[in-house]
Short mmCIF file of N, CA and C in Angstrom, two decimals:
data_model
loop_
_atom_site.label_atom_id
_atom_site.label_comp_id
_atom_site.label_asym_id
_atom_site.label_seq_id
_atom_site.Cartn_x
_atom_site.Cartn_y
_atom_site.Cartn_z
N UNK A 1 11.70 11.18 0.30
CA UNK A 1 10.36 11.54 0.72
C UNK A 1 10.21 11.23 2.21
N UNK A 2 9.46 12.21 3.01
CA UNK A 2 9.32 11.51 4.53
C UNK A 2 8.17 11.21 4.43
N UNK A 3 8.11 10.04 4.90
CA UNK A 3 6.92 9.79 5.65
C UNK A 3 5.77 10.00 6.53
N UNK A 4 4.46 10.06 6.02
CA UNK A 4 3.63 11.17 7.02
C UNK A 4 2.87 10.07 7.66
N UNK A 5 2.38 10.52 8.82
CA UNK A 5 1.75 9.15 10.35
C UNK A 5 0.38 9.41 9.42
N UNK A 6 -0.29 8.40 9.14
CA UNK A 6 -1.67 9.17 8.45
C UNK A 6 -2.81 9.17 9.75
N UNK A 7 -3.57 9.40 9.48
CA UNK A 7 -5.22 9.16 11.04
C UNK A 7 -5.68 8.40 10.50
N UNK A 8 -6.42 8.18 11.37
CA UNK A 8 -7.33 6.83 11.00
C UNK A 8 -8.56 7.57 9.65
N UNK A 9 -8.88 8.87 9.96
CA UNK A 9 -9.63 9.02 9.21
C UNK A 9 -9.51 9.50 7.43
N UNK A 10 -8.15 8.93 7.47
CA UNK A 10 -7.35 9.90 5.84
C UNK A 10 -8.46 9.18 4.78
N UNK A 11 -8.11 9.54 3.70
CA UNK A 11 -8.48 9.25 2.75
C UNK A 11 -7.75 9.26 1.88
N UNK A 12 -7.10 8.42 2.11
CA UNK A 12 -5.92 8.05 1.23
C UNK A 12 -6.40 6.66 0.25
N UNK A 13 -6.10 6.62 -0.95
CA UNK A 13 -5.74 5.75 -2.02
C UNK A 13 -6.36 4.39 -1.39
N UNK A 14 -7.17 3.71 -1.56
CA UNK A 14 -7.10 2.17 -0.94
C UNK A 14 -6.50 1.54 -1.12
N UNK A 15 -5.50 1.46 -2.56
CA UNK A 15 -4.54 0.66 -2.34
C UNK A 15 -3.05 0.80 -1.57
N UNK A 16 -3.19 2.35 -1.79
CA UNK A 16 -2.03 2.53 -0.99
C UNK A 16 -2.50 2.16 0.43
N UNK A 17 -3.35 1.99 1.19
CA UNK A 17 -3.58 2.09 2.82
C UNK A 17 -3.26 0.65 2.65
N UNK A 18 -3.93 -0.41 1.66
CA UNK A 18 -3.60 -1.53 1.53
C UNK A 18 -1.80 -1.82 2.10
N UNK A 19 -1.25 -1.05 0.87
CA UNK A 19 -0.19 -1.50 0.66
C UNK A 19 0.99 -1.18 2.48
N UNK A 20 0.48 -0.20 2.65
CA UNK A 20 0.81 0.56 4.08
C UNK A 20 0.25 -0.28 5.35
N UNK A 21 -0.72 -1.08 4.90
CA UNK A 21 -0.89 -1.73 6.22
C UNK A 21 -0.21 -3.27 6.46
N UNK A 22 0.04 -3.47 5.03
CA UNK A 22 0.80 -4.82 4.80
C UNK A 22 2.30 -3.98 5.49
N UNK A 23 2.55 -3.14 4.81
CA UNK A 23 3.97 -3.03 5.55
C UNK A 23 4.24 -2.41 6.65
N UNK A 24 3.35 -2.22 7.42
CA UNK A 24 3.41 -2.11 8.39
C UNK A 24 3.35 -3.06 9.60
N UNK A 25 2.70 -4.22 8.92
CA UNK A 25 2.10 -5.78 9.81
C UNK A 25 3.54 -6.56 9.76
N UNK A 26 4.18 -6.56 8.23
CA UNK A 26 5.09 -6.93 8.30
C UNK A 26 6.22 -6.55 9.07
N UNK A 27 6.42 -5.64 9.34
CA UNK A 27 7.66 -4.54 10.00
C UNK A 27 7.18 -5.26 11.51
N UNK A 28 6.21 -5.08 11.61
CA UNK A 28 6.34 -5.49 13.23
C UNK A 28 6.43 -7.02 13.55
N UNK A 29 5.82 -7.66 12.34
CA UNK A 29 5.99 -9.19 12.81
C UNK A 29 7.52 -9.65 12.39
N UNK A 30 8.20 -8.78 11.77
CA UNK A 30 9.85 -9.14 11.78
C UNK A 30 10.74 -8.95 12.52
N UNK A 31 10.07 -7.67 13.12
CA UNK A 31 10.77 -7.37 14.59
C UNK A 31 10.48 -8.05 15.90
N UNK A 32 9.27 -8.63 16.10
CA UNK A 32 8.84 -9.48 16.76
C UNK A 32 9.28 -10.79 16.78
N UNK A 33 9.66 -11.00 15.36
CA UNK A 33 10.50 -12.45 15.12
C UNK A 33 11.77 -12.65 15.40
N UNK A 34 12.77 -11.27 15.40
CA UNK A 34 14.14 -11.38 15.45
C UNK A 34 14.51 -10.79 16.88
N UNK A 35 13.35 -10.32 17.28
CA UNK A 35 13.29 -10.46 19.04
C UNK A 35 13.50 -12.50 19.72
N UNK A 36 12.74 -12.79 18.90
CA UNK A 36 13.11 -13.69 19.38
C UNK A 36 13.73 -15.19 18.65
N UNK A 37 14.46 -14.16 17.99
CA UNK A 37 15.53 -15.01 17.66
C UNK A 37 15.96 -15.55 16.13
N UNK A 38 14.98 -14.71 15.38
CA UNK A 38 14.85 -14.69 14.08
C UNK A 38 15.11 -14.19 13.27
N UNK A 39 16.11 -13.84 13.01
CA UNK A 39 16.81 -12.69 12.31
C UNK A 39 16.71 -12.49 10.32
N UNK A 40 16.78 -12.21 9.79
CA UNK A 40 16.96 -12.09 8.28
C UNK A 40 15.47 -13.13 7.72
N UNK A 41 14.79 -12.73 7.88
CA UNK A 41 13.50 -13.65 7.18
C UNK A 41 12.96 -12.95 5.95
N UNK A 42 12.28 -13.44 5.52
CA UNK A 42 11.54 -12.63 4.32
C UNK A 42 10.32 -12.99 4.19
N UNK A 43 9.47 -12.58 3.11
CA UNK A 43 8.21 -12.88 3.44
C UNK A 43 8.28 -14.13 2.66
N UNK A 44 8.71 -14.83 1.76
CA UNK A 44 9.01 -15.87 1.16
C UNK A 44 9.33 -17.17 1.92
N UNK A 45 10.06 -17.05 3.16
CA UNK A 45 10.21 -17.77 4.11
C UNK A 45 9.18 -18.05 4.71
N UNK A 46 8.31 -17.26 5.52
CA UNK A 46 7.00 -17.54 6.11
C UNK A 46 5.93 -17.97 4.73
N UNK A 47 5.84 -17.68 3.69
CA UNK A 47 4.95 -18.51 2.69
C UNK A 47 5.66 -19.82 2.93
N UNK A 48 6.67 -20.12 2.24
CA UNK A 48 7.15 -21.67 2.11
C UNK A 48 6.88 -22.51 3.82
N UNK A 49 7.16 -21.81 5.03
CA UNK A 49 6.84 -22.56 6.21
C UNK A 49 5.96 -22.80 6.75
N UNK A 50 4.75 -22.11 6.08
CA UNK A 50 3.35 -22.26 6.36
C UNK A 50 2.81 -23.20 5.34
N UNK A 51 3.08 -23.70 3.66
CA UNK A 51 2.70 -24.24 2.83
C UNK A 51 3.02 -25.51 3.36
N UNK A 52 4.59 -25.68 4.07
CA UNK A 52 4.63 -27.30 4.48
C UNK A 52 3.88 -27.22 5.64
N UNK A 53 3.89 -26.87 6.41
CA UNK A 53 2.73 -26.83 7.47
C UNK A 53 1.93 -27.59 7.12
N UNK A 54 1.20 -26.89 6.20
CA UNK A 54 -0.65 -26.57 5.76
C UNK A 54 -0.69 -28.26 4.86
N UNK A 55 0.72 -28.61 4.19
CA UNK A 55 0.63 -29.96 3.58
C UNK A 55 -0.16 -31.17 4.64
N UNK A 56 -1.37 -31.94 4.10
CA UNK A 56 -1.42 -32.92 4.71
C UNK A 56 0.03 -34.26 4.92
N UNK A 57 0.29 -34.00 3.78
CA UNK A 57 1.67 -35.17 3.82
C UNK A 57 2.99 -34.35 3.47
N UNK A 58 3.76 -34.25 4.24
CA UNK A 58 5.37 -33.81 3.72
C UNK A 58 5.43 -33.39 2.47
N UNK A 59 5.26 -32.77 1.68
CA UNK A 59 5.21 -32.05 -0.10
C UNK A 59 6.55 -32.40 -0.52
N UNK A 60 6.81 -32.68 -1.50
CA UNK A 60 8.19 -32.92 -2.20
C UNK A 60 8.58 -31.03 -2.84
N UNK A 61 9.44 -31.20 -3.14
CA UNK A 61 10.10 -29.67 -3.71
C UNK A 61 8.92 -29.63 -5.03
N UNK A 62 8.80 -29.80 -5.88
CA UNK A 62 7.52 -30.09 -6.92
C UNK A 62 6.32 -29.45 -6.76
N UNK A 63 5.98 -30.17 -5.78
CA UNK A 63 4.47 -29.91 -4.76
C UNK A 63 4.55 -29.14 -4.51
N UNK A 64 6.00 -28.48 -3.43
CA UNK A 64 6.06 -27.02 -2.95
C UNK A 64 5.94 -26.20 -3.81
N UNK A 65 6.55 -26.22 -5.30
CA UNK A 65 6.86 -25.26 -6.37
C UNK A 65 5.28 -25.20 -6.95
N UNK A 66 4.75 -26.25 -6.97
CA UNK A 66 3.21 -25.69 -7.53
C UNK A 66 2.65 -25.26 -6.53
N UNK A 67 2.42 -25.65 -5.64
CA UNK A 67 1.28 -24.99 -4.61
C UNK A 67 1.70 -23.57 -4.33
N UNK A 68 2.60 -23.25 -4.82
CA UNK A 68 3.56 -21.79 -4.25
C UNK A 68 3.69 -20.70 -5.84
N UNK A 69 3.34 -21.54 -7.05
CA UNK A 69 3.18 -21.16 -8.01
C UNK A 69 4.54 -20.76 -8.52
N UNK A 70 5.43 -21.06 -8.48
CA UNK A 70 7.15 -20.82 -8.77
C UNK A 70 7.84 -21.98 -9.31
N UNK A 71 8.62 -21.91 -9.97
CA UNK A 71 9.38 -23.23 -10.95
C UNK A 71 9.91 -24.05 -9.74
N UNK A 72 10.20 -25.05 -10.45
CA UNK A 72 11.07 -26.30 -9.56
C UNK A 72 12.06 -25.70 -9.18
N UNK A 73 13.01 -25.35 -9.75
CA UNK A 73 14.36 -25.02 -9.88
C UNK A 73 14.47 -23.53 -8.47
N UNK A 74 13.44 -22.38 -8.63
CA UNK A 74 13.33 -21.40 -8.03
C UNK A 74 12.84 -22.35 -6.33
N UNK A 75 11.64 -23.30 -6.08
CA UNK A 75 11.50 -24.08 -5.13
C UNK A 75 12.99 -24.54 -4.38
N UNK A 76 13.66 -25.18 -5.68
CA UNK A 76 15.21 -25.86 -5.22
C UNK A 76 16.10 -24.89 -4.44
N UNK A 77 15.81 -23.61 -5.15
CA UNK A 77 17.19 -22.18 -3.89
C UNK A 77 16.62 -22.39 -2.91
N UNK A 78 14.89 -21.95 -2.62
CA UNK A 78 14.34 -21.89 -1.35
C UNK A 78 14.86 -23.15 -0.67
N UNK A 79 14.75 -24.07 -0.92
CA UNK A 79 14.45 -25.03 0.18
C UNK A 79 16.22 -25.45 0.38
N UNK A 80 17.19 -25.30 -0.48
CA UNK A 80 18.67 -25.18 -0.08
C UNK A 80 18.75 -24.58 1.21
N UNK A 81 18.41 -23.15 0.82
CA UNK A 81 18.97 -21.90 1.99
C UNK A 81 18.03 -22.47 3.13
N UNK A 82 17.05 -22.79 3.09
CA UNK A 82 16.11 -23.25 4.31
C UNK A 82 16.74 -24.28 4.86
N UNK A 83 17.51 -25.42 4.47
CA UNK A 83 18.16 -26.38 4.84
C UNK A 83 19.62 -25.70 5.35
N UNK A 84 20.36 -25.05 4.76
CA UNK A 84 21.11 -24.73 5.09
C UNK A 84 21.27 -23.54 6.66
N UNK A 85 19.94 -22.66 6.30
CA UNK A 85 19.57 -22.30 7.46
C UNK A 85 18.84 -23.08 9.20
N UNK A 86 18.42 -24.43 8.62
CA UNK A 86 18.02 -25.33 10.10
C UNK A 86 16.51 -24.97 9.98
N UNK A 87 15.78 -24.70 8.93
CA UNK A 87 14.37 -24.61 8.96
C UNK A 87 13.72 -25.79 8.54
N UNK A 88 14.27 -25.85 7.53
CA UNK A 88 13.56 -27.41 7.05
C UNK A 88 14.39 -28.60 6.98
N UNK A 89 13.72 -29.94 6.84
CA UNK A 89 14.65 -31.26 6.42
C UNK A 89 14.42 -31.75 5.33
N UNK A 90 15.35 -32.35 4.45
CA UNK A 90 14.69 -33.27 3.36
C UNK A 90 14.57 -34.48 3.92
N UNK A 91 13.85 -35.42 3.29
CA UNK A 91 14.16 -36.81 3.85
C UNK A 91 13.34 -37.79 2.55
N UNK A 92 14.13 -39.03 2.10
CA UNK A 92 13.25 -39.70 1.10
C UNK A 92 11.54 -39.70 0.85
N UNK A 93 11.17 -39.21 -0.09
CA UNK A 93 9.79 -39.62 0.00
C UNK A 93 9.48 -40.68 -0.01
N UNK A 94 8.48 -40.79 1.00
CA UNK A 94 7.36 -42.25 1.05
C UNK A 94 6.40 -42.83 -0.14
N UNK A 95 6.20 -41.51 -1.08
CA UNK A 95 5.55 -41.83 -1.80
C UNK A 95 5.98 -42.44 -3.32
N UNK A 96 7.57 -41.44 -3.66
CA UNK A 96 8.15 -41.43 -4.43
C UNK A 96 9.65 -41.76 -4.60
N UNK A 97 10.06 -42.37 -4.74
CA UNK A 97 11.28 -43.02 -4.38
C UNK A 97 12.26 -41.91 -5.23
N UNK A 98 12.10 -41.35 -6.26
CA UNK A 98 12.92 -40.24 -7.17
C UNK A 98 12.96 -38.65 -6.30
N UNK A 99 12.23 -38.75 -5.15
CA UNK A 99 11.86 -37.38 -4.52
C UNK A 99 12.15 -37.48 -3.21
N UNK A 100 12.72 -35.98 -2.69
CA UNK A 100 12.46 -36.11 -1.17
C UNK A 100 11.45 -35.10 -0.79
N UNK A 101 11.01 -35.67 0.03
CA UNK A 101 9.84 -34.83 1.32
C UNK A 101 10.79 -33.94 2.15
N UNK A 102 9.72 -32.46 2.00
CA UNK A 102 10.31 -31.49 2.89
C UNK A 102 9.31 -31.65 4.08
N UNK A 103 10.37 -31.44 5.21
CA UNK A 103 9.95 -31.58 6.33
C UNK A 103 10.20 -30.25 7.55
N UNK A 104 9.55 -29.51 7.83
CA UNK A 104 9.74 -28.81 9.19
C UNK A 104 10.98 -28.99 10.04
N UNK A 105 12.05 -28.69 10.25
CA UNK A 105 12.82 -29.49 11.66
C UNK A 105 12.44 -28.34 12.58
N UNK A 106 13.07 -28.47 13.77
CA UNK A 106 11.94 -27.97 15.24
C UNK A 106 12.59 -26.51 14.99
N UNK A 107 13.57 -26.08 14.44
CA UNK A 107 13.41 -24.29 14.18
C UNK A 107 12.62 -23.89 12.86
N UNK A 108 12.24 -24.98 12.65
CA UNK A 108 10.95 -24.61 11.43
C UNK A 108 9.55 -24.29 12.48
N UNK A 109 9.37 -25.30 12.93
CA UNK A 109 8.49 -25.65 13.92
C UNK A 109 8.02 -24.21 14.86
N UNK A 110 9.41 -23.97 15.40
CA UNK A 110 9.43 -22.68 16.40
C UNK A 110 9.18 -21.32 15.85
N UNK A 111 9.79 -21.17 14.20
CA UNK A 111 9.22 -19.97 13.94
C UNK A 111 7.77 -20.37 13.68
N UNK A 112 6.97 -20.84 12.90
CA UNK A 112 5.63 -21.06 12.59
C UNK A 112 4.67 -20.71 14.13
N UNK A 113 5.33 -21.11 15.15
CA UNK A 113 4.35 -21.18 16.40
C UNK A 113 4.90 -19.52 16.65
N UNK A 114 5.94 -19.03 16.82
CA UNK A 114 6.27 -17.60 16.92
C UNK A 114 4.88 -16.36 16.16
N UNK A 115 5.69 -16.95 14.45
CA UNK A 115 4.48 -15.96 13.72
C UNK A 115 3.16 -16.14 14.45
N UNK A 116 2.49 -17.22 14.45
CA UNK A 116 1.31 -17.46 14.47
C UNK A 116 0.36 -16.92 16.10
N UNK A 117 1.72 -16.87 16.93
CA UNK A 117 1.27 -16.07 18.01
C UNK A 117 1.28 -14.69 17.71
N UNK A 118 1.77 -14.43 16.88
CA UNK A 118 2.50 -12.87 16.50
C UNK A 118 0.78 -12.53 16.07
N UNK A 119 0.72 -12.93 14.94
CA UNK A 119 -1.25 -13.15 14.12
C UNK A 119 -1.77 -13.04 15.29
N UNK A 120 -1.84 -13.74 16.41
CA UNK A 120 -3.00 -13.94 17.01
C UNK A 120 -2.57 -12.34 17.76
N UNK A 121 -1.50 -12.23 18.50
CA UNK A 121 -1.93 -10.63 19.22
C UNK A 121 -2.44 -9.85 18.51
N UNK A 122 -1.55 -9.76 17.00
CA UNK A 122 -1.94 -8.75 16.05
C UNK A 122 -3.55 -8.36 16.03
N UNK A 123 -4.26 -9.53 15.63
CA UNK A 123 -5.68 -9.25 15.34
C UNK A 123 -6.50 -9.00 16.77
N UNK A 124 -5.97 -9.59 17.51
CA UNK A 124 -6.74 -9.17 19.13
C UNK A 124 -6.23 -7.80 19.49
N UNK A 125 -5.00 -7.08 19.00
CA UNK A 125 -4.77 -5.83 19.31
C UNK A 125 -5.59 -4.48 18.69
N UNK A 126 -6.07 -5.34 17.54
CA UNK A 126 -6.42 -4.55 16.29
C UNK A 126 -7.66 -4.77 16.92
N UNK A 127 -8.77 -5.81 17.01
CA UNK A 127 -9.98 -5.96 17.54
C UNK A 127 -10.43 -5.19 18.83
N UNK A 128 -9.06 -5.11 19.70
CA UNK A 128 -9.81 -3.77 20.95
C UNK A 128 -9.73 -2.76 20.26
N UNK A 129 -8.85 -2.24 19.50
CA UNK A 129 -8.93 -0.76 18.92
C UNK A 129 -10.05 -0.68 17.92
N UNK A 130 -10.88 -1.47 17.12
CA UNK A 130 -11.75 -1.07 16.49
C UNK A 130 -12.91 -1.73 16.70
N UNK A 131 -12.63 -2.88 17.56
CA UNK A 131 -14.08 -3.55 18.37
C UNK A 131 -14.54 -4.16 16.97
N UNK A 132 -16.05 -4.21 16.66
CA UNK A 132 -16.28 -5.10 15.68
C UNK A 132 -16.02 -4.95 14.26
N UNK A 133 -15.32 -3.74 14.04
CA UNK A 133 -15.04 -3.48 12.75
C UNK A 133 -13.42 -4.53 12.32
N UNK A 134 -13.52 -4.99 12.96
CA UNK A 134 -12.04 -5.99 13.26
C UNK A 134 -12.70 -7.07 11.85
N UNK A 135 -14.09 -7.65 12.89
CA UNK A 135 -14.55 -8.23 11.49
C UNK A 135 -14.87 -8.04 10.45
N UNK A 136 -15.03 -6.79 9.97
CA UNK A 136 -15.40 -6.24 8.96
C UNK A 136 -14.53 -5.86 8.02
N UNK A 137 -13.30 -5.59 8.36
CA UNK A 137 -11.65 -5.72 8.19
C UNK A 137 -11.44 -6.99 7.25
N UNK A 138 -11.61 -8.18 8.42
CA UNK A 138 -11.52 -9.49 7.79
C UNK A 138 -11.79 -10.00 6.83
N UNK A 139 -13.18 -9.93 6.76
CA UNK A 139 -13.96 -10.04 5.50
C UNK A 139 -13.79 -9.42 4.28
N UNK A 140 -13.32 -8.07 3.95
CA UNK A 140 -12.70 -6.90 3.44
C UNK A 140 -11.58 -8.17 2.49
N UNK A 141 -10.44 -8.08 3.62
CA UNK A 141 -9.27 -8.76 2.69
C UNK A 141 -9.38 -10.31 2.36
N UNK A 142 -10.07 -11.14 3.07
CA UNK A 142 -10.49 -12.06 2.36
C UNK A 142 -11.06 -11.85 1.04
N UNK A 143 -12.33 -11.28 0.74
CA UNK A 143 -12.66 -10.81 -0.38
C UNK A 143 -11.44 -10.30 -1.74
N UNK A 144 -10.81 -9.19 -1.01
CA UNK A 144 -9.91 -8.99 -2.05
C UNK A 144 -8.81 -10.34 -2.16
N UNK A 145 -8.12 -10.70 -1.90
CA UNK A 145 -7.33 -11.96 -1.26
C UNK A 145 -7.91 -12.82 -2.60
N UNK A 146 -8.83 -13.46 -2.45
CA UNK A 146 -10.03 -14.42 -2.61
C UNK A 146 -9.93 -14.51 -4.47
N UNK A 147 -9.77 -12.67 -4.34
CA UNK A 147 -10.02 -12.34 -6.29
C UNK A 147 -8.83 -12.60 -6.84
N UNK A 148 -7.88 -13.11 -6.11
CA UNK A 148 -6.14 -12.90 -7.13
C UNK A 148 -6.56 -13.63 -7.20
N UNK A 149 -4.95 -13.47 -7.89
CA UNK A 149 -4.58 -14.65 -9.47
C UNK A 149 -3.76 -15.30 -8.50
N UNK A 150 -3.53 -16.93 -9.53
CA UNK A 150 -3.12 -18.03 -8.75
C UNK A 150 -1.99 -17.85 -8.13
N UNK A 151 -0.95 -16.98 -8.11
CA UNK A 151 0.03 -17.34 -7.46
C UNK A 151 0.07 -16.69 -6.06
N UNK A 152 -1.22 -15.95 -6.11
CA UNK A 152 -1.29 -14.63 -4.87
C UNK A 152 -2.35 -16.01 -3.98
N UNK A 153 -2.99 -16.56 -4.53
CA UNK A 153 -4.08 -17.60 -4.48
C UNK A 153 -3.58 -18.73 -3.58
N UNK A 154 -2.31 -19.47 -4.42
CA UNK A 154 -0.87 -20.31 -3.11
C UNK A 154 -0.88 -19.89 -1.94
N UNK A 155 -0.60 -18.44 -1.99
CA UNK A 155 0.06 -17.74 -1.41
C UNK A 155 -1.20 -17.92 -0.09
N UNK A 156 -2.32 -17.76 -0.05
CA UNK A 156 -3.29 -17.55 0.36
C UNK A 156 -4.05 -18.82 1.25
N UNK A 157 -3.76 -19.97 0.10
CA UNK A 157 -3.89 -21.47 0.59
C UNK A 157 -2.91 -21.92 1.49
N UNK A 158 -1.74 -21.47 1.74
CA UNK A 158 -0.62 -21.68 2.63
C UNK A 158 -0.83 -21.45 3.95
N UNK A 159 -2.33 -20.67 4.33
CA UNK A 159 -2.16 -20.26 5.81
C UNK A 159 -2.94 -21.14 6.58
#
């Protein structure tokens, strides 16, 4: 199937424009990322690096797996390959002597400040092109956002 450029004024499906504008935000914030220096990410990666972020205290793999709504065990691949990739650290928990705390290390650090500049042009690019309907946008997917189910909900609390 090819792909057609739609106008601003289509009337297309809302979920499909939904689904088309997510992948379209994504496409550019991956290319934006592996511009600088970020290569092979997924969107699973930016959930899990924003959830330890967003932790007041270092989260153990556990913590991560509930707040992220995914088994322990599925938490355990992520945070391997993340270790193995130089994104995150384990290190003993403080709280729990049977657990370690995941921790950010500074190419965790560097993508999170990357994306998050990436967000900020995004919505200031989007805000000159539609001026105040930018907020009206906002409010829009919060709302929908807001109505999932818990694991879309994690997903949501992570930012």
């Amino acid at each position: 199937m090819v792909a057609q450029k739609l106008k601003p004024e289509s009337r297309a499906d809302f979920g499909i424009l939904l689904g088309l504008a997510y992948q379209a935000f994504v496409d550019q914030l991956r290319a934006d990322l592996e511009r600088r220096g970020f290569a092979d990410l997924t969107p699973t990666v930016g959930y899990v690096v924003r959830a330890i972020a967003a932790s007041a205290e270092p989260p153990s793999q556990r913590d991560l797996a509930a707040h992220l709504g995914i088994t322990d065990q599925g938490a355990g691949k992520i945070v391997n390959d993340l270790v193995a990739r130089g994104f995150v650290t384990r290190r003993p928990s403080p709280r729990d002597t049977r657990a370690n705390a995941i921790q950010l290390a500074a190419r965790g650090r560097k993508l999170l400040a990357a994306a998050r500049r990436f967000h900020a042009r995004f919505e200031t690019a989007l805000a000159s092109e539609v001026g105040a309907d930018a907020d009206v946008t906002r409010r829009v997917l919060t709302a929908i956002a807001a109505a999932a189910d818990d694991s879309a909900a994690g997903r949501l609390r992570a930012t």
